[in-house]
PDB file of C-alpha atoms in Angstrom:
ATOM      1  CA  MET M  17      84.546 136.448  73.384  1.00  0.00           C
ATOM      2  CA  SER M  18      87.321 138.961  72.614  1.00  0.00           C
ATOM      3  CA  GLU M  19      90.992 137.946  72.858  1.00  0.00           C
ATOM      4  CA  SER M  20      91.621 139.918  76.068  1.00  0.00           C
ATOM      5  CA  ALA M  21      88.464 138.608  77.716  1.00  0.00           C
ATOM      6  CA  SER M  22      89.398 135.060  76.716  1.00  0.00           C
ATOM      7  CA  SER M  23      92.876 135.504  78.143  1.00  0.00           C
ATOM      8  CA  GLU M  24      91.430 136.867  81.387  1.00  0.00           C
ATOM      9  CA  HIS M  25      89.059 133.890  81.573  1.00  0.00           C
ATOM     10  CA  ASP M  26      91.934 131.435  81.041  1.00  0.00           C
ATOM     11  CA  SER M  27      94.029 133.152  83.678  1.00  0.00           C
ATOM     12  CA  HIS M  28      91.193 133.003  86.199  1.00  0.00           C
ATOM     13  CA  HIS M  29      90.470 129.418  85.214  1.00  0.00           C
ATOM     14  CA  ASN M  30      94.098 128.388  85.777  1.00  0.00           C
ATOM     15  CA  LEU M  31      94.102 130.095  89.156  1.00  0.00           C
ATOM     16  CA  VAL M  32      91.039 128.124  90.274  1.00  0.00           C
ATOM     17  CA  VAL M  33      92.522 124.870  88.978  1.00  0.00           C
ATOM     18  CA  GLY M  34      95.759 125.543  90.841  1.00  0.00           C
ATOM     19  CA  ASN M  35      93.929 126.251  94.074  1.00  0.00           C
ATOM     20  CA  LYS M  36      91.954 123.013  93.945  1.00  0.00           C
ATOM     21  CA  LYS M  37      95.077 120.979  93.381  1.00  0.00           C
ATOM     22  CA  LEU M  38      97.022 122.801  96.073  1.00  0.00           C
ATOM     23  CA  LEU M  39      94.194 122.305  98.569  1.00  0.00           C
ATOM     24  CA  MET M  40      94.106 118.591  97.782  1.00  0.00           C
ATOM     25  CA  TRP M  41      97.837 118.265  98.346  1.00  0.00           C
ATOM     26  CA  LEU M  42      97.593 120.224 101.615  1.00  0.00           C
ATOM     27  CA  PHE M  43      94.798 117.911 102.740  1.00  0.00           C
ATOM     28  CA  LEU M  44      96.920 114.877 101.860  1.00  0.00           C
ATOM     29  CA  GLY M  45      99.829 116.386 103.800  1.00  0.00           C
ATOM     30  CA  SER M  46      97.588 116.745 106.864  1.00  0.00           C
ATOM     31  CA  ASP M  47      96.265 113.207 106.344  1.00  0.00           C
ATOM     32  CA  CYS M  48      99.897 112.042 106.361  1.00  0.00           C
ATOM     33  CA  MET M  49     100.196 113.417 109.893  1.00  0.00           C
ATOM     34  CA  PHE M  50      96.949 111.670 110.848  1.00  0.00           C
ATOM     35  CA  PHE M  51      98.071 108.268 109.581  1.00  0.00           C
ATOM     36  CA  GLY M  52     101.600 108.895 110.826  1.00  0.00           C
ATOM     37  CA  THR M  53     100.199 109.175 114.342  1.00  0.00           C
ATOM     38  CA  LEU M  54      98.067 106.034 114.005  1.00  0.00           C
ATOM     39  CA  ILE M  55     100.906 103.927 112.585  1.00  0.00           C
ATOM     40  CA  SER M  56     103.358 105.321 115.158  1.00  0.00           C
ATOM     41  CA  THR M  57     100.997 104.493 118.020  1.00  0.00           C
ATOM     42  CA  HIS M  58     100.619 100.919 116.813  1.00  0.00           C
ATOM     43  CA  LEU M  59     104.366 100.409 116.358  1.00  0.00           C
ATOM     44  CA  ILE M  60     105.259 101.991 119.683  1.00  0.00           C
ATOM     45  CA  TYR M  61     102.788  99.784 121.567  1.00  0.00           C
ATOM     46  CA  ARG M  62     104.080  96.726 119.704  1.00  0.00           C
ATOM     47  CA  LYS M  63     107.537  97.655 120.948  1.00  0.00           C
ATOM     48  CA  LEU M  64     106.355  98.249 124.526  1.00  0.00           C
ATOM     49  CA  TYR M  65     104.183  95.132 124.773  1.00  0.00           C
ATOM     50  CA  PRO M  66     105.652  92.576 122.346  1.00  0.00           C
ATOM     51  CA  GLU M  67     104.347  89.642 124.344  1.00  0.00           C
ATOM     52  CA  GLU M  68     100.695  90.678 124.209  1.00  0.00           C
ATOM     53  CA  TYR M  69      99.892  89.014 120.864  1.00  0.00           C
ATOM     54  CA  ASP M  70     101.637  86.910 118.265  1.00  0.00           C
ATOM     55  CA  PRO M  71     100.277  88.401 115.041  1.00  0.00           C
ATOM     56  CA  THR M  72     101.783  85.597 112.949  1.00  0.00           C
ATOM     57  CA  GLN M  73      99.050  83.366 114.404  1.00  0.00           C
ATOM     58  CA  LEU M  74      96.428  85.843 113.189  1.00  0.00           C
ATOM     59  CA  PHE M  75      97.649  87.426 109.980  1.00  0.00           C
ATOM     60  CA  SER M  76      97.243  85.743 106.618  1.00  0.00           C
ATOM     61  CA  LEU M  77     100.149  87.107 104.628  1.00  0.00           C
ATOM     62  CA  GLU M  78      98.775  85.683 101.382  1.00  0.00           C
ATOM     63  CA  LEU M  79      95.453  87.496 101.799  1.00  0.00           C
ATOM     64  CA  THR M  80      97.141  90.766 102.740  1.00  0.00           C
ATOM     65  CA  SER M  81      99.558  90.497  99.816  1.00  0.00           C
ATOM     66  CA  PHE M  82      96.591  89.929  97.525  1.00  0.00           C
ATOM     67  CA  SER M  83      94.889  93.045  98.968  1.00  0.00           C
ATOM     68  CA  THR M  84      98.083  95.029  98.428  1.00  0.00           C
ATOM     69  CA  PHE M  85      98.338  93.827  94.832  1.00  0.00           C
ATOM     70  CA  ILE M  86      94.691  94.746  94.224  1.00  0.00           C
ATOM     71  CA  LEU M  87      95.195  98.235  95.634  1.00  0.00           C
ATOM     72  CA  LEU M  88      98.363  98.786  93.566  1.00  0.00           C
ATOM     73  CA  MET M  89      96.547  97.742  90.384  1.00  0.00           C
ATOM     74  CA  SER M  90      93.635 100.027  91.265  1.00  0.00           C
ATOM     75  CA  SER M  91      96.168 102.847  91.533  1.00  0.00           C
ATOM     76  CA  PHE M  92      97.394 101.971  88.039  1.00  0.00           C
ATOM     77  CA  LEU M  93      93.835 102.097  86.676  1.00  0.00           C
ATOM     78  CA  MET M  94      93.265 105.388  88.489  1.00  0.00           C
ATOM     79  CA  ALA M  95      96.337 106.861  86.793  1.00  0.00           C
ATOM     80  CA  LEU M  96      94.910 105.708  83.439  1.00  0.00           C
ATOM     81  CA  ALA M  97      91.502 107.211  84.297  1.00  0.00           C
ATOM     82  CA  VAL M  98      93.085 110.585  85.093  1.00  0.00           C
ATOM     83  CA  SER M  99      95.150 110.383  81.901  1.00  0.00           C
ATOM     84  CA  ALA M 100      92.022 109.544  79.877  1.00  0.00           C
ATOM     85  CA  MET M 101      90.230 112.557  81.343  1.00  0.00           C
ATOM     86  CA  HIS M 102      93.168 114.803  80.422  1.00  0.00           C
ATOM     87  CA  LYS M 103      92.910 113.471  76.863  1.00  0.00           C
ATOM     88  CA  GLY M 104      89.145 114.018  76.915  1.00  0.00           C
ATOM     89  CA  GLU M 105      88.427 110.309  76.336  1.00  0.00           C
ATOM     90  CA  LEU M 106      85.277 109.841  78.334  1.00  0.00           C
ATOM     91  CA  LYS M 107      84.738 106.158  77.506  1.00  0.00           C
ATOM     92  CA  SER M 108      88.232 105.244  78.621  1.00  0.00           C
ATOM     93  CA  PHE M 109      87.744 107.287  81.799  1.00  0.00           C
ATOM     94  CA  ARG M 110      84.529 105.405  82.621  1.00  0.00           C
ATOM     95  CA  ARG M 111      86.079 101.983  81.936  1.00  0.00           C
ATOM     96  CA  ASN M 112      89.118 102.642  84.127  1.00  0.00           C
ATOM     97  CA  THR M 113      87.105 104.263  86.911  1.00  0.00           C
ATOM     98  CA  LEU M 114      84.786 101.266  86.986  1.00  0.00           C
ATOM     99  CA  GLY M 115      87.878  99.078  87.364  1.00  0.00           C
ATOM    100  CA  VAL M 116      89.125 101.185  90.279  1.00  0.00           C
ATOM    101  CA  ILE M 117      85.734 100.956  92.011  1.00  0.00           C
ATOM    102  CA  PHE M 118      85.655  97.189  91.468  1.00  0.00           C
ATOM    103  CA  PHE M 119      89.165  96.732  92.900  1.00  0.00           C
ATOM    104  CA  GLY M 120      88.341  99.046  95.801  1.00  0.00           C
ATOM    105  CA  LEU M 121      85.320  96.909  96.651  1.00  0.00           C
ATOM    106  CA  ILE M 122      87.459  93.743  96.490  1.00  0.00           C
ATOM    107  CA  PHE M 123      89.931  95.345  98.901  1.00  0.00           C
ATOM    108  CA  LEU M 124      87.112  96.274 101.291  1.00  0.00           C
ATOM    109  CA  GLY M 125      85.699  92.753 101.026  1.00  0.00           C
ATOM    110  CA  CYS M 126      89.095  91.289 101.954  1.00  0.00           C
ATOM    111  CA  GLN M 127      89.317  93.648 104.934  1.00  0.00           C
ATOM    112  CA  VAL M 128      85.842  92.737 106.183  1.00  0.00           C
ATOM    113  CA  PHE M 129      86.722  89.035 105.846  1.00  0.00           C
ATOM    114  CA  GLU M 130      90.017  89.591 107.682  1.00  0.00           C
ATOM    115  CA  PHE M 131      88.361  91.520 110.521  1.00  0.00           C
ATOM    116  CA  SER M 132      85.633  88.904 110.981  1.00  0.00           C
ATOM    117  CA  GLU M 133      88.316  86.183 111.148  1.00  0.00           C
ATOM    118  CA  PHE M 134      90.250  88.143 113.780  1.00  0.00           C
ATOM    119  CA  VAL M 135      87.164  88.747 115.901  1.00  0.00           C
ATOM    120  CA  HIS M 136      86.393  85.036 115.638  1.00  0.00           C
ATOM    121  CA  LEU M 137      89.902  84.319 116.941  1.00  0.00           C
ATOM    122  CA  GLY M 138      89.396  86.682 119.891  1.00  0.00           C
ATOM    123  CA  LEU M 139      91.035  89.915 118.727  1.00  0.00           C
ATOM    124  CA  THR M 140      88.650  92.791 119.389  1.00  0.00           C
ATOM    125  CA  LEU M 141      88.915  96.518 120.045  1.00  0.00           C
ATOM    126  CA  GLN M 142      88.725  95.831 123.785  1.00  0.00           C
ATOM    127  CA  SER M 143      91.137  92.901 123.893  1.00  0.00           C
ATOM    128  CA  GLY M 144      94.235  95.017 124.502  1.00  0.00           C
ATOM    129  CA  THR M 145      96.539  97.629 123.033  1.00  0.00           C
ATOM    130  CA  PHE M 146      97.279  95.499 119.964  1.00  0.00           C
ATOM    131  CA  GLY M 147      93.599  95.112 119.057  1.00  0.00           C
ATOM    132  CA  SER M 148      92.834  98.788 119.758  1.00  0.00           C
ATOM    133  CA  THR M 149      95.661 100.232 117.709  1.00  0.00           C
ATOM    134  CA  PHE M 150      95.379  97.657 114.900  1.00  0.00           C
ATOM    135  CA  TYR M 151      91.643  98.096 114.335  1.00  0.00           C
ATOM    136  CA  LEU M 152      91.847 101.879 114.682  1.00  0.00           C
ATOM    137  CA  MET M 153      94.626 102.146 112.099  1.00  0.00           C
ATOM    138  CA  THR M 154      93.397  99.627 109.522  1.00  0.00           C
ATOM    139  CA  GLY M 155      89.758 100.607 110.112  1.00  0.00           C
ATOM    140  CA  THR M 156      90.542 104.268 109.443  1.00  0.00           C
ATOM    141  CA  HIS M 157      92.313 103.229 106.262  1.00  0.00           C
ATOM    142  CA  GLY M 158      89.305 101.117 105.276  1.00  0.00           C
ATOM    143  CA  CYS M 159      87.034 104.141 105.827  1.00  0.00           C
ATOM    144  CA  HIS M 160      89.290 106.145 103.508  1.00  0.00           C
ATOM    145  CA  VAL M 161      88.977 103.422 100.855  1.00  0.00           C
ATOM    146  CA  ALA M 162      85.176 103.398 101.253  1.00  0.00           C
ATOM    147  CA  ILE M 163      85.056 107.201 100.885  1.00  0.00           C
ATOM    148  CA  GLY M 164      87.244 106.908  97.763  1.00  0.00           C
ATOM    149  CA  VAL M 165      84.921 104.279  96.255  1.00  0.00           C
ATOM    150  CA  PHE M 166      81.904 106.504  96.966  1.00  0.00           C
ATOM    151  CA  TRP M 167      83.645 109.570  95.474  1.00  0.00           C
ATOM    152  CA  LEU M 168      84.601 107.696  92.286  1.00  0.00           C
ATOM    153  CA  THR M 169      81.113 106.216  91.961  1.00  0.00           C
ATOM    154  CA  CYS M 170      79.681 109.753  92.120  1.00  0.00           C
ATOM    155  CA  LEU M 171      82.137 110.880  89.420  1.00  0.00           C
ATOM    156  CA  LEU M 172      81.217 107.899  87.262  1.00  0.00           C
ATOM    157  CA  PHE M 173      77.507 108.699  87.487  1.00  0.00           C
ATOM    158  CA  TYR M 174      78.262 112.377  86.885  1.00  0.00           C
ATOM    159  CA  SER M 175      80.067 111.455  83.662  1.00  0.00           C
ATOM    160  CA  TYR M 176      76.730 110.203  82.282  1.00  0.00           C
ATOM    161  CA  SER M 177      74.977 113.497  83.063  1.00  0.00           C
ATOM    162  CA  GLY M 178      76.532 115.226  80.045  1.00  0.00           C
ATOM    163  CA  LYS M 179      77.695 118.138  82.211  1.00  0.00           C
ATOM    164  CA  MET M 180      81.395 117.240  82.247  1.00  0.00           C
ATOM    165  CA  ASP M 181      83.625 120.137  81.279  1.00  0.00           C
ATOM    166  CA  ALA M 182      87.023 119.383  79.722  1.00  0.00           C
ATOM    167  CA  HIS M 183      89.120 121.479  82.133  1.00  0.00           C
ATOM    168  CA  GLU M 184      87.101 121.608  85.333  1.00  0.00           C
ATOM    169  CA  SER M 185      86.193 117.923  85.363  1.00  0.00           C
ATOM    170  CA  ALA M 186      89.778 116.900  84.605  1.00  0.00           C
ATOM    171  CA  ILE M 187      90.865 118.666  87.785  1.00  0.00           C
ATOM    172  CA  ASP M 188      88.026 117.082  89.788  1.00  0.00           C
ATOM    173  CA  VAL M 189      89.048 113.642  88.544  1.00  0.00           C
ATOM    174  CA  GLU M 190      92.687 114.416  89.271  1.00  0.00           C
ATOM    175  CA  ALA M 191      91.802 115.394  92.859  1.00  0.00           C
ATOM    176  CA  ALA M 192      89.912 112.112  93.315  1.00  0.00           C
ATOM    177  CA  GLY M 193      92.898 110.317  91.768  1.00  0.00           C
ATOM    178  CA  LEU M 194      95.321 111.962  94.190  1.00  0.00           C
ATOM    179  CA  TYR M 195      93.129 110.860  97.083  1.00  0.00           C
ATOM    180  CA  TRP M 196      93.023 107.286  95.774  1.00  0.00           C
ATOM    181  CA  HIS M 197      96.791 107.107  95.266  1.00  0.00           C
ATOM    182  CA  PHE M 198      97.274 108.446  98.782  1.00  0.00           C
ATOM    183  CA  VAL M 199      95.119 105.626 100.168  1.00  0.00           C
ATOM    184  CA  ASP M 200      97.375 103.256  98.221  1.00  0.00           C
ATOM    185  CA  ILE M 201     100.643 104.653  99.594  1.00  0.00           C
ATOM    186  CA  VAL M 202      99.333 104.527 103.157  1.00  0.00           C
ATOM    187  CA  TRP M 203      98.602 100.829 102.634  1.00  0.00           C
ATOM    188  CA  ILE M 204     102.099 100.295 101.216  1.00  0.00           C
ATOM    189  CA  LEU M 205     103.468 101.524 104.555  1.00  0.00           C
ATOM    190  CA  ILE M 206     100.955  99.547 106.653  1.00  0.00           C
ATOM    191  CA  PHE M 207     101.667  96.358 104.693  1.00  0.00           C
ATOM    192  CA  THR M 208     105.376  96.537 105.485  1.00  0.00           C
ATOM    193  CA  ALA M 209     105.351  98.122 108.948  1.00  0.00           C
ATOM    194  CA  VAL M 210     102.414  96.201 110.407  1.00  0.00           C
ATOM    195  CA  TYR M 211     102.159  92.907 108.524  1.00  0.00           C
ATOM    196  CA  LEU M 212     105.459  91.881 106.906  1.00  0.00           C
ATOM    197  CA  ILE M 213     107.750  92.913 109.761  1.00  0.00           C
ATOM    198  CA  GLU M 214     105.916  90.596 112.161  1.00  0.00           C
ATOM    199  CA  PHE M 215     106.914  87.563 110.073  1.00  0.00           C
ATOM    200  CA  ILE M 216     110.642  88.239 109.950  1.00  0.00           C
ATOM    201  CA  GLY M 217     112.504  85.469 111.722  1.00  0.00           C
ATOM    202  CA  LYS M 218     109.290  83.526 112.445  1.00  0.00           C
ATOM    203  CA  THR M 219     108.753  81.761 109.144  1.00  0.00           C
ATOM    204  CA  GLY M 220     111.785  79.534 108.937  1.00  0.00           C
ATOM    205  CA  GLY M 221     114.126  82.432 108.229  1.00  0.00           C
ATOM    206  CA  ALA M 222     117.172  83.069 110.390  1.00  0.00           C
ATOM    207  CA  ALA M 223     116.222  85.012 113.513  1.00  0.00           C
ATOM    208  CA  HIS M 224     119.349  86.716 114.780  1.00  0.00           C
TER     209      HIS M 224
ATOM    210  CA  MET C   6      75.407 115.690  74.271  1.00  0.00           C
ATOM    211  CA  THR C   7      75.900 112.205  72.783  1.00  0.00           C
ATOM    212  CA  GLU C   8      77.278 109.181  74.601  1.00  0.00           C
ATOM    213  CA  ALA C   9      80.095 108.524  72.139  1.00  0.00           C
ATOM    214  CA  TYR C  10      81.691 111.970  72.362  1.00  0.00           C
ATOM    215  CA  ASP C  11      85.213 112.764  73.385  1.00  0.00           C
ATOM    216  CA  ILE C  12      86.011 116.070  75.030  1.00  0.00           C
ATOM    217  CA  PRO C  13      88.153 118.081  72.569  1.00  0.00           C
ATOM    218  CA  LEU C  14      91.622 118.988  73.845  1.00  0.00           C
ATOM    219  CA  PRO C  15      94.784 120.239  72.106  1.00  0.00           C
ATOM    220  CA  GLU C  16      96.766 117.492  70.341  1.00  0.00           C
ATOM    221  CA  VAL C  17      99.932 118.359  72.274  1.00  0.00           C
ATOM    222  CA  ASP C  18      98.215 117.338  75.553  1.00  0.00           C
ATOM    223  CA  LYS C  19      97.194 113.975  74.117  1.00  0.00           C
ATOM    224  CA  SER C  20     100.693 113.071  72.939  1.00  0.00           C
ATOM    225  CA  ALA C  21     102.116 113.902  76.364  1.00  0.00           C
ATOM    226  CA  GLU C  22      99.490 111.693  78.011  1.00  0.00           C
ATOM    227  CA  ASN C  23     100.221 108.859  75.548  1.00  0.00           C
ATOM    228  CA  GLU C  24     103.866 108.933  76.590  1.00  0.00           C
ATOM    229  CA  LYS C  25     102.823 108.634  80.234  1.00  0.00           C
ATOM    230  CA  TYR C  26     100.798 105.497  79.463  1.00  0.00           C
ATOM    231  CA  HIS C  27     103.926 103.391  78.915  1.00  0.00           C
ATOM    232  CA  THR C  28     105.450 104.763  82.099  1.00  0.00           C
ATOM    233  CA  PHE C  29     102.328 103.797  84.059  1.00  0.00           C
ATOM    234  CA  VAL C  30     102.282 100.250  82.622  1.00  0.00           C
ATOM    235  CA  ASN C  31     105.967  99.701  83.405  1.00  0.00           C
ATOM    236  CA  LEU C  32     105.556 101.105  86.900  1.00  0.00           C
ATOM    237  CA  ALA C  33     102.512  98.902  87.620  1.00  0.00           C
ATOM    238  CA  LEU C  34     104.498  95.810  86.575  1.00  0.00           C
ATOM    239  CA  ILE C  35     107.453  96.834  88.753  1.00  0.00           C
ATOM    240  CA  LEU C  36     105.201  97.495  91.770  1.00  0.00           C
ATOM    241  CA  ALA C  37     103.486  94.110  91.373  1.00  0.00           C
ATOM    242  CA  ALA C  38     106.870  92.382  91.115  1.00  0.00           C
ATOM    243  CA  ILE C  39     108.171  94.165  94.225  1.00  0.00           C
ATOM    244  CA  THR C  40     105.095  93.087  96.210  1.00  0.00           C
ATOM    245  CA  GLY C  41     105.824  89.494  95.180  1.00  0.00           C
ATOM    246  CA  VAL C  42     109.482  89.847  96.201  1.00  0.00           C
ATOM    247  CA  GLU C  43     108.431  91.267  99.593  1.00  0.00           C
ATOM    248  CA  LEU C  44     106.151  88.299 100.229  1.00  0.00           C
ATOM    249  CA  VAL C  45     108.879  85.777  99.352  1.00  0.00           C
ATOM    250  CA  LEU C  46     111.582  87.663 101.245  1.00  0.00           C
ATOM    251  CA  VAL C  47     110.092  87.110 104.714  1.00  0.00           C
ATOM    252  CA  TYR C  48     110.197  83.347 104.139  1.00  0.00           C
ATOM    253  CA  LEU C  49     113.855  83.251 103.089  1.00  0.00           C
ATOM    254  CA  PRO C  50     116.542  82.166 105.566  1.00  0.00           C
ATOM    255  CA  PHE C  51     118.483  85.421 105.528  1.00  0.00           C
ATOM    256  CA  HIS C  52     119.662  87.565 108.406  1.00  0.00           C
ATOM    257  CA  THR C  53     116.875  89.597 110.074  1.00  0.00           C
ATOM    258  CA  VAL C  54     118.680  92.907 109.595  1.00  0.00           C
ATOM    259  CA  PHE C  55     119.117  92.217 105.875  1.00  0.00           C
ATOM    260  CA  ILE C  56     115.448  91.304 105.418  1.00  0.00           C
ATOM    261  CA  LEU C  57     114.245  94.271 107.467  1.00  0.00           C
ATOM    262  CA  SER C  58     116.383  96.818 105.637  1.00  0.00           C
ATOM    263  CA  THR C  59     115.462  95.341 102.238  1.00  0.00           C
ATOM    264  CA  LEU C  60     111.746  95.455 103.081  1.00  0.00           C
ATOM    265  CA  LEU C  61     112.027  99.069 104.214  1.00  0.00           C
ATOM    266  CA  ALA C  62     113.951 100.019 101.062  1.00  0.00           C
ATOM    267  CA  LEU C  63     111.409  98.299  98.787  1.00  0.00           C
ATOM    268  CA  SER C  64     108.509  99.888 100.650  1.00  0.00           C
ATOM    269  CA  LEU C  65     110.131 103.308 100.375  1.00  0.00           C
ATOM    270  CA  PHE C  66     110.702 102.768  96.651  1.00  0.00           C
ATOM    271  CA  LYS C  67     107.036 101.838  96.110  1.00  0.00           C
ATOM    272  CA  PHE C  68     105.926 104.854  98.131  1.00  0.00           C
ATOM    273  CA  VAL C  69     108.125 107.300  96.196  1.00  0.00           C
ATOM    274  CA  ALA C  70     107.256 105.721  92.826  1.00  0.00           C
ATOM    275  CA  VAL C  71     103.504 106.082  93.363  1.00  0.00           C
ATOM    276  CA  VAL C  72     103.868 109.651  94.635  1.00  0.00           C
ATOM    277  CA  ALA C  73     106.235 110.673  91.852  1.00  0.00           C
ATOM    278  CA  TRP C  74     104.596 109.085  88.793  1.00  0.00           C
ATOM    279  CA  PHE C  75     101.036 108.016  89.567  1.00  0.00           C
ATOM    280  CA  MET C  76     100.409 111.210  91.567  1.00  0.00           C
ATOM    281  CA  HIS C  77     102.274 113.271  88.946  1.00  0.00           C
ATOM    282  CA  LEU C  78     104.436 115.009  91.515  1.00  0.00           C
ATOM    283  CA  ILE C  79     107.513 114.992  89.278  1.00  0.00           C
ATOM    284  CA  TYR C  80     105.477 116.683  86.539  1.00  0.00           C
ATOM    285  CA  ASP C  81     104.005 119.290  88.913  1.00  0.00           C
ATOM    286  CA  LYS C  82     105.285 122.366  90.677  1.00  0.00           C
ATOM    287  CA  LEU C  83     107.699 122.281  93.614  1.00  0.00           C
ATOM    288  CA  LEU C  84     105.101 123.941  95.851  1.00  0.00           C
ATOM    289  CA  LEU C  85     102.990 120.754  95.810  1.00  0.00           C
ATOM    290  CA  THR C  86     106.010 118.658  96.792  1.00  0.00           C
ATOM    291  CA  LEU C  87     106.611 121.035  99.695  1.00  0.00           C
ATOM    292  CA  ALA C  88     102.944 120.876 100.783  1.00  0.00           C
ATOM    293  CA  PHE C  89     103.034 117.082 100.888  1.00  0.00           C
ATOM    294  CA  GLY C  90     106.616 116.858 102.122  1.00  0.00           C
ATOM    295  CA  THR C  91     105.832 118.996 105.160  1.00  0.00           C
ATOM    296  CA  GLY C  92     103.104 116.569 106.254  1.00  0.00           C
ATOM    297  CA  MET C  93     105.405 113.604 105.657  1.00  0.00           C
ATOM    298  CA  ALA C  94     108.229 115.242 107.605  1.00  0.00           C
ATOM    299  CA  ILE C  95     105.954 115.938 110.587  1.00  0.00           C
ATOM    300  CA  ALA C  96     104.565 112.374 110.489  1.00  0.00           C
ATOM    301  CA  THR C  97     108.074 110.871 110.399  1.00  0.00           C
ATOM    302  CA  GLY C  98     109.206 113.288 113.116  1.00  0.00           C
ATOM    303  CA  THR C  99     106.268 112.274 115.326  1.00  0.00           C
ATOM    304  CA  TYR C 100     107.177 108.598 115.025  1.00  0.00           C
ATOM    305  CA  THR C 101     110.867 109.258 115.679  1.00  0.00           C
ATOM    306  CA  ALA C 102     110.121 111.466 118.692  1.00  0.00           C
ATOM    307  CA  LEU C 103     107.702 108.925 120.184  1.00  0.00           C
ATOM    308  CA  LEU C 104     110.166 106.107 119.590  1.00  0.00           C
ATOM    309  CA  ILE C 105     112.964 107.976 121.342  1.00  0.00           C
ATOM    310  CA  LEU C 106     110.751 109.128 124.233  1.00  0.00           C
ATOM    311  CA  LEU C 107     109.181 105.732 124.877  1.00  0.00           C
ATOM    312  CA  SER C 108     112.416 103.791 124.414  1.00  0.00           C
ATOM    313  CA  SER C 109     113.806 105.470 127.517  1.00  0.00           C
ATOM    314  CA  GLU C 110     114.389 103.269 130.550  1.00  0.00           C
ATOM    315  CA  ASP C 111     112.527 105.838 132.690  1.00  0.00           C
ATOM    316  CA  VAL C 112     109.164 105.098 131.050  1.00  0.00           C
ATOM    317  CA  ASP C 113     106.718 103.561 133.504  1.00  0.00           C
ATOM    318  CA  HIS C 114     104.755 101.022 131.428  1.00  0.00           C
ATOM    319  CA  ASP C 115     102.138 100.643 134.170  1.00  0.00           C
ATOM    320  CA  VAL C 116     101.242 104.316 133.847  1.00  0.00           C
ATOM    321  CA  ILE C 117     100.634 103.879 130.098  1.00  0.00           C
ATOM    322  CA  THR C 118      98.514 100.786 130.719  1.00  0.00           C
ATOM    323  CA  GLY C 119      96.617 102.692 133.428  1.00  0.00           C
ATOM    324  CA  VAL C 120      95.840 105.559 131.061  1.00  0.00           C
ATOM    325  CA  LEU C 121      94.543 103.083 128.457  1.00  0.00           C
ATOM    326  CA  GLY C 122      92.464 101.324 131.093  1.00  0.00           C
ATOM    327  CA  TYR C 123      90.874 104.640 132.014  1.00  0.00           C
ATOM    328  CA  PHE C 124      89.528 104.996 128.480  1.00  0.00           C
TER     329      PHE C 124
END
């Protein structure tokens, strides 16, 4: 390839890479609005009907904190996987991605366990505004996690196909990484706004 | 293509990524510690306002830290920050607007319940 043709190829390549990344960020921005609406709806209804449920009788703060920790650590591994891909270290990428998938499955397992406990205690989608908004919000988040696990599993299998390209695949992995980190930050907000806040003043602390 | 291969990239890229590794490790430790502090905080006998504001501040810090470092936003172009920031601003605005609208004394709660019952 001549120098000018190579330069043209690089320029075009960079343009494509930029577009993919920009599209991913735009999607995440729109997903922010989506989750913003779900979280807002839950919080507003909690404010309007505070007497409907006492979530402290339902929520297991230890389990949720464990889930949060797991998701944060999966985010760390995802950052390492993206970094490994940028360095072209395929083995490291596979190891870290496998870790992310494993942690994602643990998170989903915790959520399934939590939901089954709640249903057993009488909280269902039809049992009132609290149940409706809670399951819709956390369920949508769980679906996002499941999609992320599926996406990363596909990437992991693809890495064994021998078709991974240094530049193009790095951007694909980065897009998947952005999606995974987004799922993590949404949970950071849900953990505080939905779970932790309910326990303030009800666990022996001063309620003023 | 063999299994043990590494994809060749310029050395300058690798050194930059190696520097990020330490940042990621430190950040992961900080985030784990903050989650532990949050869990303990709700059990402490402090004033509700203090606990609430501390929890919100810690949550905001975790959010910004993940977006900035793990999602590489501080290393990327401003356009990406704007793309994400716009969505965040609209989401926050939606919550604020709903909170103000539904905090009004004029809101008929029975109407809201009726609408939900319809669905």
